[in-house]
Coordinates of C-alpha atoms in Angstrom, one line a residue:
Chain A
X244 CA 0.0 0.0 0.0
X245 CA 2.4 2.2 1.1
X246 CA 4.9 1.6 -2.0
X247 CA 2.0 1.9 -4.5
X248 CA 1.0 5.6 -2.5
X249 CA 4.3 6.9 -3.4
X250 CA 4.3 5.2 -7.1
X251 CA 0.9 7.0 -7.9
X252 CA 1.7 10.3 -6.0
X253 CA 5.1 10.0 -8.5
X254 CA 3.8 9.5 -11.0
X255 CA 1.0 12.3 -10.8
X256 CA 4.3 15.0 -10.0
X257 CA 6.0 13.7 -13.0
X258 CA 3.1 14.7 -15.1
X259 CA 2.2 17.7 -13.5
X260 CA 6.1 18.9 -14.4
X261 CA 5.5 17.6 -18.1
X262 CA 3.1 20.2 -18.4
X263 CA 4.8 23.0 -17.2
X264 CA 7.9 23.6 -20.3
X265 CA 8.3 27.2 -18.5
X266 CA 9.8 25.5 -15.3
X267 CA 11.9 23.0 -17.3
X268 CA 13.3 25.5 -19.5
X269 CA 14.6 27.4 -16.1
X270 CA 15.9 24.3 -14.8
X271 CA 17.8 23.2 -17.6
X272 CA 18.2 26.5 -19.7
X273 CA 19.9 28.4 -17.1
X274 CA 22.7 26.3 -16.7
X275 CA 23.1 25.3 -20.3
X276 CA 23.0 29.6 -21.1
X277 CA 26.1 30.0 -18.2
X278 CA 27.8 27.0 -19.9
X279 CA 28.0 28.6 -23.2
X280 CA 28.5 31.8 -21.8
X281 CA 31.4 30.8 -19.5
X282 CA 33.3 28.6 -22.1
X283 CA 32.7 30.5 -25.0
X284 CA 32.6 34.2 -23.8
X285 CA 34.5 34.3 -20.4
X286 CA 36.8 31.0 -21.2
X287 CA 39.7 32.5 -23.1
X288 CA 39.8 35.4 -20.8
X289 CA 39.6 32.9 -17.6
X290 CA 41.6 29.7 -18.9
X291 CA 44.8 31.5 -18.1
X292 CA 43.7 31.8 -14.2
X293 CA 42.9 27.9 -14.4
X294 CA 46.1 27.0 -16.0
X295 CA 44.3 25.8 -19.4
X296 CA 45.2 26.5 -22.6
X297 CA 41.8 27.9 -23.9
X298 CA 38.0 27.7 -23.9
X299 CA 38.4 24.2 -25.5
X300 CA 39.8 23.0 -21.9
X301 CA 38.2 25.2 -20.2
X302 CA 35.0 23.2 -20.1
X303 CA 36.6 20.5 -18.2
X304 CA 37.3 22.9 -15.5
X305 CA 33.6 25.1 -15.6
X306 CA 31.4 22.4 -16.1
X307 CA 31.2 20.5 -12.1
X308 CA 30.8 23.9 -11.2
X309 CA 27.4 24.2 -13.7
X310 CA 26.4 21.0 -13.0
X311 CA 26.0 21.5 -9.6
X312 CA 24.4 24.8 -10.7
X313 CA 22.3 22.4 -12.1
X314 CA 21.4 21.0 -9.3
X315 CA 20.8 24.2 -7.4
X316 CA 17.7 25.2 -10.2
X317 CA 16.3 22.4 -9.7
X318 CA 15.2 23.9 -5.8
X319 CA 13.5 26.0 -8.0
X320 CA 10.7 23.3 -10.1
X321 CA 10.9 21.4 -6.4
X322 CA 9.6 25.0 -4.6
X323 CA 7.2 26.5 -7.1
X324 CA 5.4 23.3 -7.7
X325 CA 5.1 22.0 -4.5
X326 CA 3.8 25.7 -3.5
X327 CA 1.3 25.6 -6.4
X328 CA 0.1 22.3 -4.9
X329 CA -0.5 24.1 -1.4
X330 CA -1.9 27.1 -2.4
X331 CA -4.4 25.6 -4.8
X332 CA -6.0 23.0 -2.7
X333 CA -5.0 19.7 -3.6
X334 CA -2.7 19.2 -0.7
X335 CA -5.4 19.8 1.8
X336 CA -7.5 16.8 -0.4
X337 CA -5.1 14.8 0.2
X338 CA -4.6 14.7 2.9
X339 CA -8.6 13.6 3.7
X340 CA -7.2 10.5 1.4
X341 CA -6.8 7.2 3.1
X342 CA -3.5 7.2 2.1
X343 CA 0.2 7.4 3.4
X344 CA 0.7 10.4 4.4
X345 CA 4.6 10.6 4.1
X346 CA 4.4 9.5 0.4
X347 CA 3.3 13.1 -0.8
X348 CA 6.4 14.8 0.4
X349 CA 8.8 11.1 -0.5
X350 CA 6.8 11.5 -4.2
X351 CA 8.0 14.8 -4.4
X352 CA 11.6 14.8 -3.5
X353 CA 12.0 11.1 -5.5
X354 CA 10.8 13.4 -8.9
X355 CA 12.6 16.1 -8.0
X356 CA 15.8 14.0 -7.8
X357 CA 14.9 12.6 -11.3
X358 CA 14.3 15.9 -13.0
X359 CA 17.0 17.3 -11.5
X360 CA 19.8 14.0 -13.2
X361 CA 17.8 14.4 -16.4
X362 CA 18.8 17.7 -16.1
X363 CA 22.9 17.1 -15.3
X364 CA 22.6 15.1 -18.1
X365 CA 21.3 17.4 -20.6
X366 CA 23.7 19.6 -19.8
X367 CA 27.0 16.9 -19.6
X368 CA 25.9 15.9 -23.0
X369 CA 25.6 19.9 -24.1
X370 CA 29.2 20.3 -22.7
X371 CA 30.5 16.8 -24.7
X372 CA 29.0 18.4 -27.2
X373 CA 31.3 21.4 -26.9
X374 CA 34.6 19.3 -26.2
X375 CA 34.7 18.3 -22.9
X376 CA 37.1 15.2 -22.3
X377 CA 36.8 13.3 -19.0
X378 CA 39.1 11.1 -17.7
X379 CA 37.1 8.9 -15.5
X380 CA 37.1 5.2 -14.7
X381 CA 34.2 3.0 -14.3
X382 CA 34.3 3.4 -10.6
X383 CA 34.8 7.1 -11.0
X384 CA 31.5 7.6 -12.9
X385 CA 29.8 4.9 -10.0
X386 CA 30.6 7.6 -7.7
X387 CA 30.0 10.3 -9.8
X388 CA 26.0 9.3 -10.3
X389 CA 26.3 8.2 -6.5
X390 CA 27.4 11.9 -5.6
X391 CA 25.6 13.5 -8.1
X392 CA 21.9 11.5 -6.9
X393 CA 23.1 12.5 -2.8
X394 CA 23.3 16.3 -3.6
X395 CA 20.3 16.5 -5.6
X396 CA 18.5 14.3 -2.7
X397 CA 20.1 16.7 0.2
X398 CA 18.4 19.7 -2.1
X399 CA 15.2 18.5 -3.0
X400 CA 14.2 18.3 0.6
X401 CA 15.3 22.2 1.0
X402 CA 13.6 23.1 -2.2
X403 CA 10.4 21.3 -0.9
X404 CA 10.7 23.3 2.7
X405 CA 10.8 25.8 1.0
X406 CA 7.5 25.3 -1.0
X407 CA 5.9 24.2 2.0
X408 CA 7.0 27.2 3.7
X409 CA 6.0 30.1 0.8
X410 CA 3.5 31.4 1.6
X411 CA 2.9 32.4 -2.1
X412 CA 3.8 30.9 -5.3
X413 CA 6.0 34.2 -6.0
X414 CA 7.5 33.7 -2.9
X415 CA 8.5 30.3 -3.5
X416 CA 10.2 31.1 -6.7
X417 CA 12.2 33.7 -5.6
X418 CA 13.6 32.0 -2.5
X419 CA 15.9 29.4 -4.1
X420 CA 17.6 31.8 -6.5
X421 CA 20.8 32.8 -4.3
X422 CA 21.7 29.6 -3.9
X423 CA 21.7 29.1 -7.7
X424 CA 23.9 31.6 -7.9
X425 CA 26.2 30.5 -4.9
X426 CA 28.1 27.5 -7.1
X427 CA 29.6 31.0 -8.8
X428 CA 30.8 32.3 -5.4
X429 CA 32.9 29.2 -5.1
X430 CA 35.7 27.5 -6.9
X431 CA 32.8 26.5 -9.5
X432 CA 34.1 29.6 -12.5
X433 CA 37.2 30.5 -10.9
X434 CA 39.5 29.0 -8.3
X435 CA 39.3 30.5 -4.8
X436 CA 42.7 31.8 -4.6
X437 CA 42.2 34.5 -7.2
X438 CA 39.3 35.9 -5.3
X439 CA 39.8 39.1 -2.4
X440 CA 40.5 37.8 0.8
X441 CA 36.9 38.2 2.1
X442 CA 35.3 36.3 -0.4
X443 CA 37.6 33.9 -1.2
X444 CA 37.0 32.8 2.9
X445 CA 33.2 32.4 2.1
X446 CA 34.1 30.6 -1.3
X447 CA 36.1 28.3 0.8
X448 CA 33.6 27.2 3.0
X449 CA 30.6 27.5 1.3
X450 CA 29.1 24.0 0.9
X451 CA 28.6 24.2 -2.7
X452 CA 32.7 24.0 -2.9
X453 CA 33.7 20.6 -1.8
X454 CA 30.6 19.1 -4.0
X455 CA 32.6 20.9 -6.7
X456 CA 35.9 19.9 -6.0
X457 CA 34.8 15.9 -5.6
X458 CA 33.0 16.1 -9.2
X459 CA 35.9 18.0 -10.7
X460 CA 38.2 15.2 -8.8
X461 CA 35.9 12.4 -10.3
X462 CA 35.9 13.5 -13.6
X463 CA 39.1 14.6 -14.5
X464 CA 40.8 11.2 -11.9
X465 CA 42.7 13.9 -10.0
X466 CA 43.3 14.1 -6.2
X467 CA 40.0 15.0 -4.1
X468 CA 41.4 15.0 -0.7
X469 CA 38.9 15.1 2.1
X470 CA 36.2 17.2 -0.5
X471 CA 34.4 13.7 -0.6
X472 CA 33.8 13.5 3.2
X473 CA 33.0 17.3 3.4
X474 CA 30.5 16.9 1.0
X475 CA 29.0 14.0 2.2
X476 CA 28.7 15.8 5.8
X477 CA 27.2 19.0 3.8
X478 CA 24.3 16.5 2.4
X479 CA 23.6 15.2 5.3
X480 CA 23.2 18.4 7.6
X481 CA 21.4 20.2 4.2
X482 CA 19.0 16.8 4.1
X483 CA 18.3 17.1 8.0
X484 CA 17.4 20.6 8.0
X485 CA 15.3 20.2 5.0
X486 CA 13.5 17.0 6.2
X487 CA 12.5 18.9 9.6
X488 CA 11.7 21.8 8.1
X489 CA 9.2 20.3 5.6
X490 CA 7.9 17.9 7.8
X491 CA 6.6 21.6 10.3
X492 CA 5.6 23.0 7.6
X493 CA 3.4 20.1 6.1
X494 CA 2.2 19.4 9.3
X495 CA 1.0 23.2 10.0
X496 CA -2.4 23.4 9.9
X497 CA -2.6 26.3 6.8
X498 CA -6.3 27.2 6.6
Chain B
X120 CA 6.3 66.5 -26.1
X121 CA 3.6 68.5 -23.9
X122 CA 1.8 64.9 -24.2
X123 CA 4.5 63.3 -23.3
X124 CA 5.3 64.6 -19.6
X125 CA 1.9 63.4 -18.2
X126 CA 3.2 59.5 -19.3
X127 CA 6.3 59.8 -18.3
X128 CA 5.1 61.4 -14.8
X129 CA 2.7 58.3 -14.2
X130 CA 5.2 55.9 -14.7
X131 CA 7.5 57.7 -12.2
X132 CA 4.7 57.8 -9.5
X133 CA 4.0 53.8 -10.7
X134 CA 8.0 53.0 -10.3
X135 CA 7.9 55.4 -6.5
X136 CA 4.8 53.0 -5.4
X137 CA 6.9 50.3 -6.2
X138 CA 9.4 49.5 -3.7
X139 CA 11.1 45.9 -5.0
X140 CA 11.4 48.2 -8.5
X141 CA 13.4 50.4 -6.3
X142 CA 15.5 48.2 -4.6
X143 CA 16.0 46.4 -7.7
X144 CA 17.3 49.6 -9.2
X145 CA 19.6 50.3 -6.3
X146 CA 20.9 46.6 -5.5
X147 CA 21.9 45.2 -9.3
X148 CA 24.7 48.0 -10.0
X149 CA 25.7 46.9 -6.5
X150 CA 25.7 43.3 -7.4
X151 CA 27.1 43.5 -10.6
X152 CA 30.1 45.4 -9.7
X153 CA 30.9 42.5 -6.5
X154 CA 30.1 39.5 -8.6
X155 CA 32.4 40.4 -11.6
X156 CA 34.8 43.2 -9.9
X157 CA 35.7 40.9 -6.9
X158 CA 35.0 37.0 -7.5
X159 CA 35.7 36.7 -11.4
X160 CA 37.7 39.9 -11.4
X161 CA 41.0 38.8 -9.9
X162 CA 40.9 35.9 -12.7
X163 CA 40.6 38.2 -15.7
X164 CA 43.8 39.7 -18.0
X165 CA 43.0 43.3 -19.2
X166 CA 45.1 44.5 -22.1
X167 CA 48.1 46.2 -20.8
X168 CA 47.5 45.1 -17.1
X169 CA 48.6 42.6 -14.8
X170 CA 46.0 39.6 -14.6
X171 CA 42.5 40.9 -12.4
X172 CA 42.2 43.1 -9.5
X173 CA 42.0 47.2 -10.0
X174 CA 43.2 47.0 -13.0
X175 CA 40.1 44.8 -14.3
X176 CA 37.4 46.4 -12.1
X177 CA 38.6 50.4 -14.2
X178 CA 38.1 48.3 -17.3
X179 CA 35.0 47.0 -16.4
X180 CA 32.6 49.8 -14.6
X181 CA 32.0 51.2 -18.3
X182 CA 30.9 47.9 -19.2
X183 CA 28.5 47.9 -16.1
X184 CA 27.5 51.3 -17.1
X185 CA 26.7 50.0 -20.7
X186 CA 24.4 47.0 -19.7
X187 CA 22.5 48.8 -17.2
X188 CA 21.6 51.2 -20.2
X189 CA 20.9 48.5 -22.6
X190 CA 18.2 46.7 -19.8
X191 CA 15.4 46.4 -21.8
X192 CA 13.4 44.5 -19.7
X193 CA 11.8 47.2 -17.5
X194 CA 10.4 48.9 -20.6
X195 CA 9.6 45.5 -22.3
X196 CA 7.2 44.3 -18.6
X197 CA 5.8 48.2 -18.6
X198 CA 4.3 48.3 -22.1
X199 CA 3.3 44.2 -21.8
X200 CA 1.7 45.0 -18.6
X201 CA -0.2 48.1 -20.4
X202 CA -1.2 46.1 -23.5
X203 CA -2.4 43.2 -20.9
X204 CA -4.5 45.6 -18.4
X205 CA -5.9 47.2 -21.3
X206 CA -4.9 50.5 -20.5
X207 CA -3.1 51.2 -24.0
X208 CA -6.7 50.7 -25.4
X209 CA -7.1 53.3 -22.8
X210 CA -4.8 55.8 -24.2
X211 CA -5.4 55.1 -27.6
X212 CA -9.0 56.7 -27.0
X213 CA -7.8 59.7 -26.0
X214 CA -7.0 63.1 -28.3
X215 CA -3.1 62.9 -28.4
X216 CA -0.3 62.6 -30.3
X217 CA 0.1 58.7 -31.1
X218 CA 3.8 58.9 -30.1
X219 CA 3.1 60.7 -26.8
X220 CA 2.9 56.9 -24.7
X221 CA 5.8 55.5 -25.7
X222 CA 8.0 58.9 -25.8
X223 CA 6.3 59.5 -21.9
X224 CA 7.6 55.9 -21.3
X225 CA 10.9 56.8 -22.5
X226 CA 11.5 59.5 -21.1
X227 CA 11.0 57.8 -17.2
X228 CA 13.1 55.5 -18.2
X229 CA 15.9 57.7 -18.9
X230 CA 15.2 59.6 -15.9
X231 CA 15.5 56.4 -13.7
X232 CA 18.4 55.2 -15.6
X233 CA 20.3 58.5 -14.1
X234 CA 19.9 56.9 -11.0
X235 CA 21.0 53.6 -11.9
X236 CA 24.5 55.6 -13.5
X237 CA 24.9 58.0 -10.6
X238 CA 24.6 54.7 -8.3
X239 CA 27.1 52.2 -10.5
X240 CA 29.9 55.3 -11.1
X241 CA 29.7 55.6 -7.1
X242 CA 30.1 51.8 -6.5
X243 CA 33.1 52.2 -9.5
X244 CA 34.5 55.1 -7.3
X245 CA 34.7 53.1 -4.5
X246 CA 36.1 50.2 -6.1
X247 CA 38.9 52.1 -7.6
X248 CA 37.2 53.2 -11.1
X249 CA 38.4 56.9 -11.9
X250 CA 37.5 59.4 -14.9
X251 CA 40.7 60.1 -16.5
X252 CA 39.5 62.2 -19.3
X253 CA 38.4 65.6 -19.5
X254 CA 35.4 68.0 -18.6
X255 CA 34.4 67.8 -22.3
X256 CA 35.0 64.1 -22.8
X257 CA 33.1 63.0 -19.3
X258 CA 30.1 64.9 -20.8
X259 CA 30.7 63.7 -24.4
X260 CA 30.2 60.3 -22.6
X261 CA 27.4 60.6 -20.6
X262 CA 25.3 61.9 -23.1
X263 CA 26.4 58.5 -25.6
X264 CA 25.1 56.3 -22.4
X265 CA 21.9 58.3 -22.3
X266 CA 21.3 58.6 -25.5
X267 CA 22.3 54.9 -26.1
X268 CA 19.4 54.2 -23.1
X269 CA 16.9 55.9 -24.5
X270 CA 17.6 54.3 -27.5
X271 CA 17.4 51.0 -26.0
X272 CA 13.9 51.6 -24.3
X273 CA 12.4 51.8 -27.5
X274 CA 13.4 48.5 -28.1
X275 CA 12.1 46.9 -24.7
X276 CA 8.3 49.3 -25.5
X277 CA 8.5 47.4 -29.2
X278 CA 9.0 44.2 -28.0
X279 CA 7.1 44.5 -24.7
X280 CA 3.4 45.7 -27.7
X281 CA 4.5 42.5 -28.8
X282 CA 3.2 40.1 -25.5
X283 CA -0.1 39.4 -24.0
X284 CA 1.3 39.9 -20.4
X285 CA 3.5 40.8 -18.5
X286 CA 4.6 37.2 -17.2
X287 CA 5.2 36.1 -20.7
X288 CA 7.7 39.8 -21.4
X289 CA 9.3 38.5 -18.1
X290 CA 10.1 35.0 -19.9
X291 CA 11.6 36.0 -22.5
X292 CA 13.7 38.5 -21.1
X293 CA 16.1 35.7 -20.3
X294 CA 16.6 35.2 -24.0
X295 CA 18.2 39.1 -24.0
X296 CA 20.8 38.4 -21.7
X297 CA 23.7 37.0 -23.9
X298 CA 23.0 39.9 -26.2
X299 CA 24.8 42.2 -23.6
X300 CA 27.4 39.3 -22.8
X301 CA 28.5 38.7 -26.6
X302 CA 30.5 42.0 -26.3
X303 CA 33.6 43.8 -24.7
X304 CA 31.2 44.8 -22.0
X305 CA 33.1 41.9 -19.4
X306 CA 36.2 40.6 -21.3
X307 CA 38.1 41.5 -24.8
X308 CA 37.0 39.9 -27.5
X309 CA 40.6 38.5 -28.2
X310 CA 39.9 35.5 -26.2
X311 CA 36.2 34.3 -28.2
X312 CA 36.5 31.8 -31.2
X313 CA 36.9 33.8 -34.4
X314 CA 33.1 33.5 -35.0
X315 CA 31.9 34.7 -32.1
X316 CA 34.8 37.5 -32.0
X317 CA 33.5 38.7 -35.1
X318 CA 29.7 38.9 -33.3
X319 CA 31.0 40.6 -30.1
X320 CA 33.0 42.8 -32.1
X321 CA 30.3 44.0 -33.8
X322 CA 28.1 44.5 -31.3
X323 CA 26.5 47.5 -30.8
X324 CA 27.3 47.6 -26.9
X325 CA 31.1 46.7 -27.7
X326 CA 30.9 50.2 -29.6
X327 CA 29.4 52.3 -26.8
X328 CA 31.3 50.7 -24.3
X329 CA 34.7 51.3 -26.1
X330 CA 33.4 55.1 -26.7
X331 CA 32.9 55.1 -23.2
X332 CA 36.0 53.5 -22.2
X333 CA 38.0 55.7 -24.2
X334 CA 36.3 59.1 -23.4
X335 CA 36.4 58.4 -20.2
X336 CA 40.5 57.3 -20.1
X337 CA 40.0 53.5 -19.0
X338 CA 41.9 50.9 -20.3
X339 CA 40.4 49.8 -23.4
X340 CA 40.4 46.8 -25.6
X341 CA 42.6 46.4 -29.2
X342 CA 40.6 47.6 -32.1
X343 CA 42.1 44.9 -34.4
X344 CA 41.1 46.3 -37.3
X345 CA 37.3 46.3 -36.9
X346 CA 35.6 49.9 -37.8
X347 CA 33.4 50.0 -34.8
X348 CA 35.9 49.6 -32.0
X349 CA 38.6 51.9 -34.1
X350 CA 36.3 54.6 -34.3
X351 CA 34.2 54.2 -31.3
X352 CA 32.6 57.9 -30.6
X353 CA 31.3 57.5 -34.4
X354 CA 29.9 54.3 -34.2
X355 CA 28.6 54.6 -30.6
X356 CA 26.4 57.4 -32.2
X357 CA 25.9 55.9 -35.3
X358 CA 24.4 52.5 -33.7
X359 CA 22.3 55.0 -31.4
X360 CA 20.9 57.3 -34.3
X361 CA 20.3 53.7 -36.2
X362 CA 18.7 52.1 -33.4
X363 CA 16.2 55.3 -33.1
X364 CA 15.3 55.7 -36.6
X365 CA 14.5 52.0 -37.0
X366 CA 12.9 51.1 -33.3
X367 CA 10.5 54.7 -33.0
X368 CA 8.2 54.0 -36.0
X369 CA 8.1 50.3 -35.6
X370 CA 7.3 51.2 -31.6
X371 CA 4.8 53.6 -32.7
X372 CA 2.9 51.2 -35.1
X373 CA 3.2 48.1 -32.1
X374 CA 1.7 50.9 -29.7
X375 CA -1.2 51.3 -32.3
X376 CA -1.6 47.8 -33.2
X377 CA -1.1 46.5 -29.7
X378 CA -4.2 43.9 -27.8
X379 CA -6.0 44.2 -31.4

């Protein structure tokens, strides 16, 4: 009963997001446009602070950083629809269902996650596209889904909080965009060291860093250093604070 | 023009009722100028100067100054919000001149734009940006950057006659971002692939923004041969004069035509 709750209530989200092109362009055109933009535009100027030859290689070194961007818009389909569900009703039927209750917030963050990798993948294929040349082994790219699926987990639960937690739909799409930008105010364009001292401290300890550093570690098979464990420890507090969070605010009696 | 003062006045009083325009106005030069002076700044080579820091953030506050007079998108959402809450029908009924809207809309525009200049030149002050060039020349290039705005509002009514609402202008004002980036307004050109160099180079923004760069005694990018960027002033006013004479009738007629 329980698994076939979740089942229907993903399969309903998955729809829902079909039918809204708008929110999947956001998810997926916004990191695609700073792609081009950063390799194309900014990559011969920035290649010589990255120790690359040019745009070509450049990619190898912007894209973790825009596909955890990625990762980060996809707060933003998780937040807006689950605040269109609340504020239009259907949340309060049903919840006079005689079904389990859990499986409304588990359907959402389980389609979220799935939108969000179709997304990363759009946009690894976008940046193969454009010459990107990994260096990963098979285990590598094991851990590299396994990371990739942990971080948009840890975020799906603070995009649906926050959906829960708009109070209108406005509201809930605004909230998540400073922490689409925050992959940029970290090594993700740039590395840290080029940055004032101020910024380069926030940069460093931002947790959008280390999930850049283990991605850029795993694909290019260099050295990660303890970026693994730090972002492990970042998904983990992100998916606690967001799994409290929503579970108050679903809980809150809203009428 | 005596038309044209009531329009712009009520869009001034709609933009003073409007707090999150105003913060909006105040907060992006402020944004702009921390995001690309500090955390991409320190990573970018400027012709003549060592790699990032002061040297980068001079070069870039005429860039700044450029895209905040090239935002289309306030002008775009105002006349799409018109068209959509039917008040251009509104206006259309009324005995005056058929320009008098869109020139009233311009004209706020312009007038708010002052602020958003005043604003970024203060954050480029503070950030180590300094007018090197004369009385004459400082003048010369403020009045290219508010002539190139006005300009450029024309465009954003035009396109804004074109949508149903508001939300729809919005959208699409995403698609009008890499116009400003496909320039010299962040980086030379040197360092695109030859098509896109050609592009950027050509840009009418690369033009205004070497004008301004050079009027104002910044460091500036090579011309490398293209007409624009080795005759910036010209072209600035050229692309400007263009802009007007193509994007004032077509407005005119989108004002007329517009919700029909």
């Amino acid at each position: 009963m329980t698994t076939t709750d979740i089942t229907t209530m993903l399969r309903r989200n998955i729809k829902s997001q079909l039918r809204y092109p708008v929110t999947i362009f956001a998810i997926i055109g916004i990191p695609v446009l700073f792609l081009l933009l950063f390799v194309y535009v900014f990559g011969g100027a920035l290649a010589e602070a990255v120790d690359v030859s040019g745009s070509q290689d450049y990619v190898d070194y912007v894209l973790p950083g825009l596909i955890i961007m990625t990762a980060a818009a996809g707060l933003l389909g998780t937040s807006t629809s689950t605040s269109v569900d609340m504020t239009e009703g259907i949340i309060t039927r049903f919840r006079t269902m005689a079904i389990f209750r859990p499986s409304i917030l588990i359907a959402r963050v389980l389609s979220s996650v799935l939108q969000t990798l179709a997304s990363m993948l759009f946009v690894f294929v976008v940046a193969l596209l454009m010459g990107l040349s990994p260096n990963a082994t098979a285990v590598e790219w094991l851990a590299i889904v396994g990371v990739l699926a942990l971080i948009s987990f840890s975020l799906s639960w603070l995009g649906l909080a926050f959906g829960l937690a708009a109070k209108t739909i406005d509201a809930a799409s605004n909230a998540p965009f400073p922490l689409i930008l925050m992959p940029l105010v970290g090594s993700g364009i740039v590395p840290t060291d080029s940055m004032p001292t101020v910024v380069r401290w926030f940069a460093e300890y931002q947790p959008f860093t280390p999930m850049i550093e283990t991605l850029r570690g795993l694909l290019n098979g260099s050295e990660i250093g303890d970026s693994a464990l730090l972002t492990f420890a970042w998904c983990l507090g992100i998916t606690v604070l967001g799994f409290i969070w929503s579970v108050r605010a679903f809980n809150r009696d809203r009428s | 023009m005596r038309d044209a003062l009531p329009a712009a006045e009520r869009l001034l009083l709609a933009v003073l009722r409007n707090p999150a325009f105003i913060v909006v106005l105040v907060a992006a030069p402020i944004v702009l100028v921390l995001i690309f002076g500090f955390i991409f700044g320190g990573a970018i080579a400027v012709p003549g100067r060592a790699t990032g820091g002061a040297g980068y953030r001079e070069f870039l506050i005429p860039g700044l100054l450029v895209m905040t007079a090239s935002n289309i998108v306030p002008s775009m959402v105002t006349a799409a919000k018109d068209n959509h809450t039917g008040l251009t029908d509104r206006f259309r009924s009324l005995p005056i001149s058929r320009v008098a809207i869109p020139a009233g809309h311009a004209l706020a525009n312009l007038l708010y734009g002052v602020i958003g200049f005043v604003i970024m030149m203060l954050c480029g002050l503070v950030v180590g940006w300094r007018i090197r060039g004369n009385l004459i020349e400082t003048l010369t290039a403020v009045g290219i950057l508010l002539l190139f705005q006005f300009a450029a509002t024309w465009i954003g009514m035009y396109l804004g006659y074109l949508f149903d609402d508001e939300e729809t202008a919005g959208q699409a004002a995403i698609l009008v971002m890499p116009v400003g980036m496909i320039s010299n307004v962040f980086v030379p050109t040197s360092g695109m692939p030859g098509w896109l160099r050609t592009i950027a180079d050509w840009n009418p923004l690369s033009a205004v923004c070497a004008a301004l760069r050079q009027l104002f005694g910044n460091p500036s990018v090579p011309a490398g041969g293209v007409w624009p960027l080795e005759h910036p002033v010209t072209a600035a006013l050229l692309w400007a004069a263009g802009l007007l004479a193509v994007f004032v009738p077509l407005c005119t007629r989108g004002y007329v035509r517009a919700g029909r």
